[in-house]
């Protein structure tokens, strides 16, 4: 079967949707499909793993749902400045990481290998989870040689020591991921900003590790005061021009925008405010980004996946910006 | 209202709901049911057509769902000033346009004939779609003799030339409707205002026709600055006191308020802001209005239809205002 | 039917659907809308009351949902013999009973008055509930002068004495309705057959009243042996040619066919078997019929209402048969 | 808390969730389960009654859904000040009121008896409805000896005289509850504030009783001007330091946050604004609180129950505050 | 971008699922993705068109949903005989037909061209609709040179003359498709069998064209008597060994199995019976097959798409059987 | 049972539901709540673990959903013989196993310890999963000292060697569980019967281990021939009177009855047939039973959980039968 060209011409001649958006073999944003990141500036991919979820599962099918929404809802020009988001760079959908849903540790290694290959080929990864634990193996691949900064949109700090108090042998889940990343030397905590933190807490010290390690934590109470522009300013100040990762947990948004996630929290910012914040983050030295915790079985009418697809479009816009400056 | 044949006495002794709002033969707002617009000031009706939808279908059952919600959720007095919205004028539900779902062109003609009859009888139409293409045959009926102005709430300009770039023989769908209306001399573009435009674009010139033809386009970026009051002021300035149509695409709202529509866009205004804008538009020379793109099969829990019913109530309030001044 | 005010011409020129079945002012089966039963052979109506439900509520909106499904899914000729079900008789939708959802006893009286008026005008009623308690006020209207027989499709006997054991002052709900009907002299228990009884029981004597009073109870274990034809034969034998009411609780069906009901029971007959049974009941002396316990808020995708609309079509077929023989 | 019989050790060693939040025998907030209010400062309970609903039913299963959400989503420390919300006081889940869904008046008496027992034992009740009519029997128990003040979050005033105009014998439903409470001497209207009133009205005098009796009514139009802080100030001013009840109808929120309620209204405040308002109400002399009108069968993805659980957490925080000051 | 190989190796090394079935770029059955039918024995594809639907729309996204279900639920060996269904032949997913949802006639031509190309390349097509009208342009491609036989599973005959009685200019929709096919000389009616016909009828002559033209119609009443084996025998007898098309309308199944279709009918056969019938049809001279009318927006929990994917697997099994015999 | 601390009197005075079935602190079947199995004959419990699922997750919340359905839908007397299912024995709900969702191996050990304690206390466990992997740690507890027989209802054999062909280090998931059980000496394969096997297969040898090890495999093709009675006879013959476990995977049923499960398969037996089979299995030497793979996030309208609750009632009936004979 080797001699047959794979995807039809009409499908990937260019990244613009030319046909029925409810049909076709779907890729992220109508991007061409590639075997791997060879020759790419940006590699979009899915990480269908949710073995790190401590509450409600379902994020394993996040890539499928966000890919579909990005195919059917996203057009190629950005409304703020008519940038052709998929032109001027080489970008493709390289599919999903192959992993084993029932084998957490083996799967984390597979994810690291997948992203190490992207990095080795010189592309910037744009990953769709999966639960937030997937950020750890991604960072292991991208920050293997030095700690990086991070802009982290989330309702939760994800810097617990263990889901079971006092049982430190249980180390890896979506609530401990960034504590592990700091411990492993992948994150420079003083170059990390967390935006949107809120909700009832497990302990009186839920923010302890974040604050003590030097992260900048912007709670919703503070956000109410400083607004999206204040958050943008703080984020830019904290990460500076060093290498920076961006991680967007969909539950950063108010729960009304993301019913389809494992731990929705009410009282967050709107999707509009998230768009405004992302659009204020051009010019940074981004090394990759992820959007995680979309859990389609918990979603209603595809609302969460839809919002995620739009935010992913803004992440793509940011990575394109970073890739172009890197090349220049 | 005595000489119009209508529904049984027990049902509509007056337009106020006196019984179980979850039962009964439903009409828009508990209005009496009329054969046609004879003797009416305002004729409320449905246009169950979605053959103009280029993405996700379902708006053909919009009239059914909005009618039900308007029956079960809307009471007769307006909260801003206790106006008895259905008194002081003659208004009725005249049912839905008979059309053939698989025959687009024949159906458009049937719609035009239906609204031409309303106009001929001297009533103002309040139409519930159906997809946005239905505004074209309505305007053919209402603006046959001169171009009119329009206040247009929408996420999209709907002024593309064709859904298939370069294939100008494919002219009629819900993305081209107002370009066609201008070309047919139905709209005076310099008296058109579009409020809420946003979202990824198909081309770098998506706003081209609107802007070049003289329409006033208020994007969400501008709306963030001027707010509902600024939008009201601009709308009033643009349309002035000439004959004006009002078209409300439900996707003008942020997607979280309208999951049940073909092309929801995140980052729009709230339903509260839409209410405020509509309530600021009294005193205009309205010749009719529509509310379109409610697609019940895509909705969750009737949320979109519910919002639509409330906005329809405000449209009714505006048309009553226009009808009363016209009569005086 | 000419002198009855009704719906617009285009809508009901005849009971055959000639236009978009997803639009229009909906009536049962596209029947004309009438103020009351004057001049009718069969009066179809809704009884939107669920104040008798002891478990999950929602049946109050049953008439709305079944009416919509009967409008959009049912065509006018019967497949067994091409009978024009809505021709040859005078039939109309006379709307829903006006009642007060929070006032059980007053509502029961309103229901009785409504059906007494139908009976006084000489029409056969075909009622859509509402919960099963509505059968009691209907029987009070139809069997005021003598007890009648009944063919009763149900998973439950509905002949408990009280929902609260030993508290006989709590008498009226959907589990006690037919015990009350016997006590009030409305039903002749020896002319009652109950088909489809099954499910875990509250007491070791759940079938006691039914059996002791002389009703013929066909459990699902027996149904497995005798099949639809056996059930038809027993039903015909039990009710004979005396006046007979037919009551169909949608939960008679296996729960997979009726998720949208208050107390679904698994292990029942199929909708196909129900159709076959109903079609075997022509030639009886039917005085009316009801179909109850469709609870749309609990339904999934309208499945329960759809099945109900089809069974209602067969009930209509039976009542037409009875009406024609009565007239001859 | 040692001498109260309760749930197994492994389940409730302390009120902090230590295991899978999606499993276990669920209580409100992981609180211990108690037989009654003996020895408690705060008794959390459900009132699964919706026989007072005039529109769409379903609130009878509100306690079940909110209990589950509070178990799986709420952690024990409050984010504004790391207060351990369930420590420093004796609190427990005492289950649901036993009542008879089809017997409204008997059920109201059962509810009153249940809360009278709580009051007699010296505990503050935190009740989850059920429809809003349940506030009446609760007030009969708590305000039997003197009228109290009330902070009332709602879209509707609930001070109609009767659901059926002119039929004053129909007195008890979720739209008349607070007029009855005033008439029965349970509420001091000049110490009542209603926050969030909006939506189409049944009569031109819908606010009449509230305003004429001396209640302070904050409509959404006013709320737009004064904001959460203004509402807090007014609420504190109106109720002063006298005994005060707090009643939160979930439909006070914009309909997008609470699709799962009987009469959702668009154009309300956000869940974030509600949180801010509740958090501004410490230091008052609260005698109890309820959260009502969550109707799970109408909900989508548990969104309404989730918001309710979070607001219930803030009500718990307020009652703890009141209990601690009372004890000091 | 030309030099990058398209689909990753791990995805299409062989048609067996080796990884997470909820992730990946989905193709029908994990088949490789091909540009067109060159070199193929069987070309699986989607026809995302529903412009021929006269009742409820939504089938345009049928290919997407069935493709996803076939990817996540179907394994490669057939349970009746362990046949490796995707081995021994060349098969691929060639994507969806490019078409214009708002342009019926142009789209039909595009479909015909697409299938004519498949036929010209010598492959057998296995198509997923889309509504039933798509069978017409497929037959125009496959039966251009001579009429063919057909095994037609459906609740409806689809041989009406026009959706609007007497308006014969409205010719093309999903209720008239096979009358048109006969009129165009594409079908040999005496070699057509229709299995599963039932449901209320529009006219007393709904079966007229089918019967008069010589088709063999097996209604559900007959099916109850002859069973799956009887239907198999009749189908084999009617089509003989001439060239035969197979068309499976998902609404052939009882409505409980296919809520996600435009016109579900209760009282049909089970999915098990459908499997048995299809498995009895090996050895025929099949020239192609389609499975139509899956409408995902109307589906509940993916049930209809899941059943469709399984039936598509059996159709694949049949086409493989036909292809292998053709080659031998 | 008097000395066990438990829930309030009003809740569990006896296991019969005496109040609103939609309220209250829910336990399985209204059973009393116990700390552990001390003094019990039958211990009903949940195992909220789904870390062994290779396809769609969600079964972790199975216990919650089935517990709720068993509380609200199941009454205490069995319809076949009016047996008081919860009397004559000591039975209680002992809650759910505490485990760590992200730690598979630690969780399996916790499950084994939990069931070993039940066994040590002399009670028969009735477990609700969770995914099918939970049967392994249960068997490790119950069959530690000798291999047992098993009646296994399932669509799949669950005797694969590894989810990843050739990667035998990945050993533990819901597709390998019974191969592991045989390898660990927990099951005597010649005393195992598997009923309902069907569906596309991963390899041509999917049934190999089952058949080669001596299990009796009844496929759906065979079931079509022998029916429920034949299956009962075979099951009784195979397990004889030795110690026997019963495991019911809800996907044994036709997919239409269980949309809420990870790997539904069409073409299975009905819930009625499952009831009949279970009711034919009295008199066996049962040592425990489980019902697994109910995945509520994938369910529609609670249908799967409802069927599961009814089947659990029949399992309870069987365990009671076994416990009574053991005691005698």
PDB file of C-alpha atoms in Angstrom, chain C residues 97-279:
ATOM      1  CA  UNK C  97     -57.405  21.149  30.536  1.00  0.00           C
ATOM      2  CA  UNK C  98     -56.946  24.370  32.450  1.00  0.00           C
ATOM      3  CA  UNK C  99     -55.799  23.472  35.940  1.00  0.00           C
ATOM      4  CA  UNK C 100     -53.621  24.656  38.792  1.00  0.00           C
ATOM      5  CA  UNK C 101     -50.448  22.634  39.188  1.00  0.00           C
ATOM      6  CA  UNK C 102     -50.094  23.283  42.903  1.00  0.00           C
ATOM      7  CA  UNK C 103     -53.716  22.485  43.764  1.00  0.00           C
ATOM      8  CA  UNK C 104     -54.354  18.782  43.408  1.00  0.00           C
ATOM      9  CA  UNK C 105     -57.956  18.534  44.510  1.00  0.00           C
ATOM     10  CA  UNK C 106     -59.150  21.611  42.662  1.00  0.00           C
ATOM     11  CA  UNK C 107     -57.359  20.373  39.569  1.00  0.00           C
ATOM     12  CA  UNK C 108     -58.995  16.976  39.733  1.00  0.00           C
ATOM     13  CA  UNK C 109     -62.353  18.711  39.776  1.00  0.00           C
ATOM     14  CA  UNK C 110     -61.417  20.841  36.804  1.00  0.00           C
ATOM     15  CA  UNK C 111     -60.439  17.694  34.931  1.00  0.00           C
ATOM     16  CA  UNK C 112     -63.695  15.976  35.756  1.00  0.00           C
ATOM     17  CA  UNK C 113     -65.658  19.001  34.564  1.00  0.00           C
ATOM     18  CA  UNK C 114     -63.682  19.118  31.326  1.00  0.00           C
ATOM     19  CA  UNK C 115     -64.359  15.477  30.500  1.00  0.00           C
ATOM     20  CA  UNK C 116     -67.954  15.627  31.677  1.00  0.00           C
ATOM     21  CA  UNK C 117     -68.445  18.324  29.078  1.00  0.00           C
ATOM     22  CA  UNK C 118     -66.890  16.113  26.403  1.00  0.00           C
ATOM     23  CA  UNK C 119     -69.151  13.269  27.401  1.00  0.00           C
ATOM     24  CA  UNK C 120     -72.190  15.525  27.510  1.00  0.00           C
ATOM     25  CA  UNK C 121     -71.470  16.625  23.969  1.00  0.00           C
ATOM     26  CA  UNK C 122     -71.351  13.031  22.843  1.00  0.00           C
ATOM     27  CA  UNK C 123     -67.689  12.789  21.937  1.00  0.00           C
ATOM     28  CA  UNK C 124     -65.194  10.091  22.859  1.00  0.00           C
ATOM     29  CA  UNK C 125     -62.187  11.537  24.656  1.00  0.00           C
ATOM     30  CA  UNK C 126     -58.598  10.641  23.857  1.00  0.00           C
ATOM     31  CA  UNK C 127     -56.498  12.118  26.654  1.00  0.00           C
ATOM     32  CA  UNK C 128     -52.760  12.548  27.035  1.00  0.00           C
ATOM     33  CA  UNK C 129     -51.404  12.903  30.589  1.00  0.00           C
ATOM     34  CA  UNK C 130     -50.112  13.941  32.924  1.00  0.00           C
ATOM     35  CA  UNK C 131     -49.571  11.305  35.539  1.00  0.00           C
ATOM     36  CA  UNK C 132     -51.811   8.312  36.033  1.00  0.00           C
ATOM     37  CA  UNK C 133     -53.896   9.979  38.714  1.00  0.00           C
ATOM     38  CA  UNK C 134     -55.648  11.881  35.896  1.00  0.00           C
ATOM     39  CA  UNK C 135     -57.466   8.693  34.949  1.00  0.00           C
ATOM     40  CA  UNK C 136     -59.526   9.048  38.126  1.00  0.00           C
ATOM     41  CA  UNK C 137     -61.233  12.378  37.328  1.00  0.00           C
ATOM     42  CA  UNK C 138     -61.690  11.222  33.747  1.00  0.00           C
ATOM     43  CA  UNK C 139     -63.470   8.089  34.942  1.00  0.00           C
ATOM     44  CA  UNK C 140     -65.539  10.200  37.314  1.00  0.00           C
ATOM     45  CA  UNK C 141     -66.805  11.987  34.226  1.00  0.00           C
ATOM     46  CA  UNK C 142     -67.219   8.980  31.960  1.00  0.00           C
ATOM     47  CA  UNK C 143     -68.417   6.367  34.423  1.00  0.00           C
ATOM     48  CA  UNK C 144     -70.555   8.541  36.636  1.00  0.00           C
ATOM     49  CA  UNK C 145     -73.642   6.484  35.959  1.00  0.00           C
ATOM     50  CA  UNK C 146     -72.289   2.933  35.970  1.00  0.00           C
ATOM     51  CA  UNK C 147     -69.018   1.108  36.444  1.00  0.00           C
ATOM     52  CA  UNK C 148     -67.086   0.369  33.265  1.00  0.00           C
ATOM     53  CA  UNK C 149     -64.516  -2.159  32.185  1.00  0.00           C
ATOM     54  CA  UNK C 150     -60.903  -1.274  31.482  1.00  0.00           C
ATOM     55  CA  UNK C 151     -57.964  -2.525  29.481  1.00  0.00           C
ATOM     56  CA  UNK C 152     -54.970  -1.330  31.441  1.00  0.00           C
ATOM     57  CA  UNK C 153     -51.427  -1.470  30.069  1.00  0.00           C
ATOM     58  CA  UNK C 154     -48.945  -0.837  32.853  1.00  0.00           C
ATOM     59  CA  UNK C 155     -45.934  -2.156  34.755  1.00  0.00           C
ATOM     60  CA  UNK C 156     -47.771  -1.465  37.999  1.00  0.00           C
ATOM     61  CA  UNK C 157     -51.254  -2.301  39.225  1.00  0.00           C
ATOM     62  CA  UNK C 158     -51.813   1.183  40.694  1.00  0.00           C
ATOM     63  CA  UNK C 159     -54.140  -0.340  43.261  1.00  0.00           C
ATOM     64  CA  UNK C 160     -52.250   0.464  46.471  1.00  0.00           C
ATOM     65  CA  UNK C 161     -54.298   1.773  49.350  1.00  0.00           C
ATOM     66  CA  UNK C 162     -51.903   4.550  50.269  1.00  0.00           C
ATOM     67  CA  UNK C 163     -48.382   5.583  49.434  1.00  0.00           C
ATOM     68  CA  UNK C 164     -47.687   5.694  53.154  1.00  0.00           C
ATOM     69  CA  UNK C 165     -48.509   2.334  54.721  1.00  0.00           C
ATOM     70  CA  UNK C 166     -51.184   2.710  57.363  1.00  0.00           C
ATOM     71  CA  UNK C 167     -51.822   6.365  56.594  1.00  0.00           C
ATOM     72  CA  UNK C 168     -55.069   5.939  54.743  1.00  0.00           C
ATOM     73  CA  UNK C 169     -55.812   9.645  54.844  1.00  0.00           C
ATOM     74  CA  UNK C 170     -53.338  10.062  51.984  1.00  0.00           C
ATOM     75  CA  UNK C 171     -55.524   8.644  49.274  1.00  0.00           C
ATOM     76  CA  UNK C 172     -54.854  10.175  45.910  1.00  0.00           C
ATOM     77  CA  UNK C 173     -51.774   9.550  43.818  1.00  0.00           C
ATOM     78  CA  UNK C 174     -50.656   7.659  40.745  1.00  0.00           C
ATOM     79  CA  UNK C 175     -50.239   4.426  42.715  1.00  0.00           C
ATOM     80  CA  UNK C 176     -53.723   4.300  44.193  1.00  0.00           C
ATOM     81  CA  UNK C 177     -55.827   5.547  41.318  1.00  0.00           C
ATOM     82  CA  UNK C 178     -57.608   2.363  40.291  1.00  0.00           C
ATOM     83  CA  UNK C 179     -58.342   1.247  43.859  1.00  0.00           C
ATOM     84  CA  UNK C 180     -60.070   4.564  44.303  1.00  0.00           C
ATOM     85  CA  UNK C 181     -61.895   4.065  41.014  1.00  0.00           C
ATOM     86  CA  UNK C 182     -63.214   0.705  42.170  1.00  0.00           C
ATOM     87  CA  UNK C 183     -64.165   2.123  45.571  1.00  0.00           C
ATOM     88  CA  UNK C 184     -66.020   4.957  43.877  1.00  0.00           C
ATOM     89  CA  UNK C 185     -67.931   2.519  41.704  1.00  0.00           C
ATOM     90  CA  UNK C 186     -66.338   3.710  38.489  1.00  0.00           C
ATOM     91  CA  UNK C 187     -64.694   0.438  37.497  1.00  0.00           C
ATOM     92  CA  UNK C 188     -66.188  -3.048  37.437  1.00  0.00           C
ATOM     93  CA  UNK C 189     -63.089  -4.941  38.573  1.00  0.00           C
ATOM     94  CA  UNK C 190     -64.157  -8.226  37.022  1.00  0.00           C
ATOM     95  CA  UNK C 191     -64.120  -6.419  33.676  1.00  0.00           C
ATOM     96  CA  UNK C 192     -60.602  -5.034  34.174  1.00  0.00           C
ATOM     97  CA  UNK C 193     -57.439  -6.544  32.703  1.00  0.00           C
ATOM     98  CA  UNK C 194     -53.943  -5.331  33.611  1.00  0.00           C
ATOM     99  CA  UNK C 195     -51.195  -6.228  31.142  1.00  0.00           C
ATOM    100  CA  UNK C 196     -47.473  -6.045  31.772  1.00  0.00           C
ATOM    101  CA  UNK C 197     -47.248  -6.084  35.591  1.00  0.00           C
ATOM    102  CA  UNK C 198     -43.688  -6.597  36.847  1.00  0.00           C
ATOM    103  CA  UNK C 199     -40.852  -5.182  38.917  1.00  0.00           C
ATOM    104  CA  UNK C 200     -39.828  -5.265  42.567  1.00  0.00           C
ATOM    105  CA  UNK C 201     -42.768  -4.869  44.936  1.00  0.00           C
ATOM    106  CA  UNK C 202     -43.351  -2.707  47.981  1.00  0.00           C
ATOM    107  CA  UNK C 203     -45.183  -5.441  49.887  1.00  0.00           C
ATOM    108  CA  UNK C 204     -45.787  -9.173  49.554  1.00  0.00           C
ATOM    109  CA  UNK C 205     -49.356  -8.276  48.693  1.00  0.00           C
ATOM    110  CA  UNK C 206     -48.878  -5.719  45.930  1.00  0.00           C
ATOM    111  CA  UNK C 207     -51.224  -7.608  43.621  1.00  0.00           C
ATOM    112  CA  UNK C 208     -53.696  -8.310  46.382  1.00  0.00           C
ATOM    113  CA  UNK C 209     -56.357  -5.730  45.689  1.00  0.00           C
ATOM    114  CA  UNK C 210     -56.288  -6.356  41.961  1.00  0.00           C
ATOM    115  CA  UNK C 211     -56.624 -10.091  42.334  1.00  0.00           C
ATOM    116  CA  UNK C 212     -59.070 -10.046  45.219  1.00  0.00           C
ATOM    117  CA  UNK C 213     -61.351  -7.568  43.536  1.00  0.00           C
ATOM    118  CA  UNK C 214     -61.504  -9.793  40.469  1.00  0.00           C
ATOM    119  CA  UNK C 215     -59.216  -8.042  38.032  1.00  0.00           C
ATOM    120  CA  UNK C 216     -57.320 -10.176  35.519  1.00  0.00           C
ATOM    121  CA  UNK C 217     -53.599  -9.537  36.018  1.00  0.00           C
ATOM    122  CA  UNK C 218     -51.171 -10.554  33.277  1.00  0.00           C
ATOM    123  CA  UNK C 219     -47.636 -10.336  34.613  1.00  0.00           C
ATOM    124  CA  UNK C 220     -44.628 -10.273  32.338  1.00  0.00           C
ATOM    125  CA  UNK C 221     -43.876 -13.823  33.359  1.00  0.00           C
ATOM    126  CA  UNK C 222     -47.246 -14.838  31.966  1.00  0.00           C
ATOM    127  CA  UNK C 223     -46.854 -12.549  28.979  1.00  0.00           C
ATOM    128  CA  UNK C 224     -43.652 -14.380  28.112  1.00  0.00           C
ATOM    129  CA  UNK C 225     -45.780 -17.483  27.752  1.00  0.00           C
ATOM    130  CA  UNK C 226     -48.931 -16.227  26.072  1.00  0.00           C
ATOM    131  CA  UNK C 227     -47.505 -13.449  23.919  1.00  0.00           C
ATOM    132  CA  UNK C 228     -49.356 -10.499  22.391  1.00  0.00           C
ATOM    133  CA  UNK C 229     -52.017 -12.728  20.846  1.00  0.00           C
ATOM    134  CA  UNK C 230     -52.715 -14.384  24.157  1.00  0.00           C
ATOM    135  CA  UNK C 231     -52.985 -11.027  25.838  1.00  0.00           C
ATOM    136  CA  UNK C 232     -55.370  -9.799  23.173  1.00  0.00           C
ATOM    137  CA  UNK C 233     -57.578 -12.812  23.648  1.00  0.00           C
ATOM    138  CA  UNK C 234     -57.654 -12.409  27.414  1.00  0.00           C
ATOM    139  CA  UNK C 235     -58.369  -8.702  27.153  1.00  0.00           C
ATOM    140  CA  UNK C 236     -61.267  -9.275  24.774  1.00  0.00           C
ATOM    141  CA  UNK C 237     -62.654 -12.034  26.952  1.00  0.00           C
ATOM    142  CA  UNK C 238     -62.460  -9.968  30.138  1.00  0.00           C
ATOM    143  CA  UNK C 239     -64.021  -6.751  28.903  1.00  0.00           C
ATOM    144  CA  UNK C 240     -66.559  -8.362  26.611  1.00  0.00           C
ATOM    145  CA  UNK C 241     -68.870  -5.987  24.814  1.00  0.00           C
ATOM    146  CA  UNK C 242     -69.711  -3.705  27.705  1.00  0.00           C
ATOM    147  CA  UNK C 243     -68.542  -0.120  27.947  1.00  0.00           C
ATOM    148  CA  UNK C 244     -64.781  -0.124  28.278  1.00  0.00           C
ATOM    149  CA  UNK C 245     -62.088   2.413  29.004  1.00  0.00           C
ATOM    150  CA  UNK C 246     -58.507   1.953  27.824  1.00  0.00           C
ATOM    151  CA  UNK C 247     -55.618   3.307  29.864  1.00  0.00           C
ATOM    152  CA  UNK C 248     -52.043   3.069  28.638  1.00  0.00           C
ATOM    153  CA  UNK C 249     -49.283   3.946  31.073  1.00  0.00           C
ATOM    154  CA  UNK C 250     -46.178   4.388  28.975  1.00  0.00           C
ATOM    155  CA  UNK C 251     -44.147   2.542  31.602  1.00  0.00           C
ATOM    156  CA  UNK C 252     -45.941  -0.608  30.519  1.00  0.00           C
ATOM    157  CA  UNK C 253     -43.198  -0.746  27.905  1.00  0.00           C
ATOM    158  CA  UNK C 254     -39.711  -1.959  28.699  1.00  0.00           C
ATOM    159  CA  UNK C 255     -37.752   0.917  30.198  1.00  0.00           C
ATOM    160  CA  UNK C 256     -35.493   1.111  27.173  1.00  0.00           C
ATOM    161  CA  UNK C 257     -38.431   2.462  25.173  1.00  0.00           C
ATOM    162  CA  UNK C 258     -39.518   4.971  27.794  1.00  0.00           C
ATOM    163  CA  UNK C 259     -36.663   6.557  29.734  1.00  0.00           C
ATOM    164  CA  UNK C 260     -38.861   9.642  29.972  1.00  0.00           C
ATOM    165  CA  UNK C 261     -41.277   8.473  32.614  1.00  0.00           C
ATOM    166  CA  UNK C 262     -41.383   8.689  36.386  1.00  0.00           C
ATOM    167  CA  UNK C 263     -41.001   5.017  37.277  1.00  0.00           C
ATOM    168  CA  UNK C 264     -39.540   3.083  34.356  1.00  0.00           C
ATOM    169  CA  UNK C 265     -39.263  -0.682  34.823  1.00  0.00           C
ATOM    170  CA  UNK C 266     -36.994  -2.952  32.867  1.00  0.00           C
ATOM    171  CA  UNK C 267     -38.180  -6.280  31.504  1.00  0.00           C
ATOM    172  CA  UNK C 268     -41.379  -5.173  29.768  1.00  0.00           C
ATOM    173  CA  UNK C 269     -42.763  -5.731  26.302  1.00  0.00           C
ATOM    174  CA  UNK C 270     -41.502  -3.896  23.240  1.00  0.00           C
ATOM    175  CA  UNK C 271     -43.211  -1.027  21.464  1.00  0.00           C
ATOM    176  CA  UNK C 272     -43.785  -3.416  18.560  1.00  0.00           C
ATOM    177  CA  UNK C 273     -45.634  -5.819  20.840  1.00  0.00           C
ATOM    178  CA  UNK C 274     -47.710  -2.956  22.189  1.00  0.00           C
ATOM    179  CA  UNK C 275     -48.658  -1.973  18.644  1.00  0.00           C
ATOM    180  CA  UNK C 276     -49.688  -5.518  17.872  1.00  0.00           C
ATOM    181  CA  UNK C 277     -51.820  -5.718  21.009  1.00  0.00           C
ATOM    182  CA  UNK C 278     -53.593  -2.434  20.349  1.00  0.00           C
ATOM    183  CA  UNK C 279     -54.299  -3.409  16.762  1.00  0.00           C
TER     184      UNK C 279
END
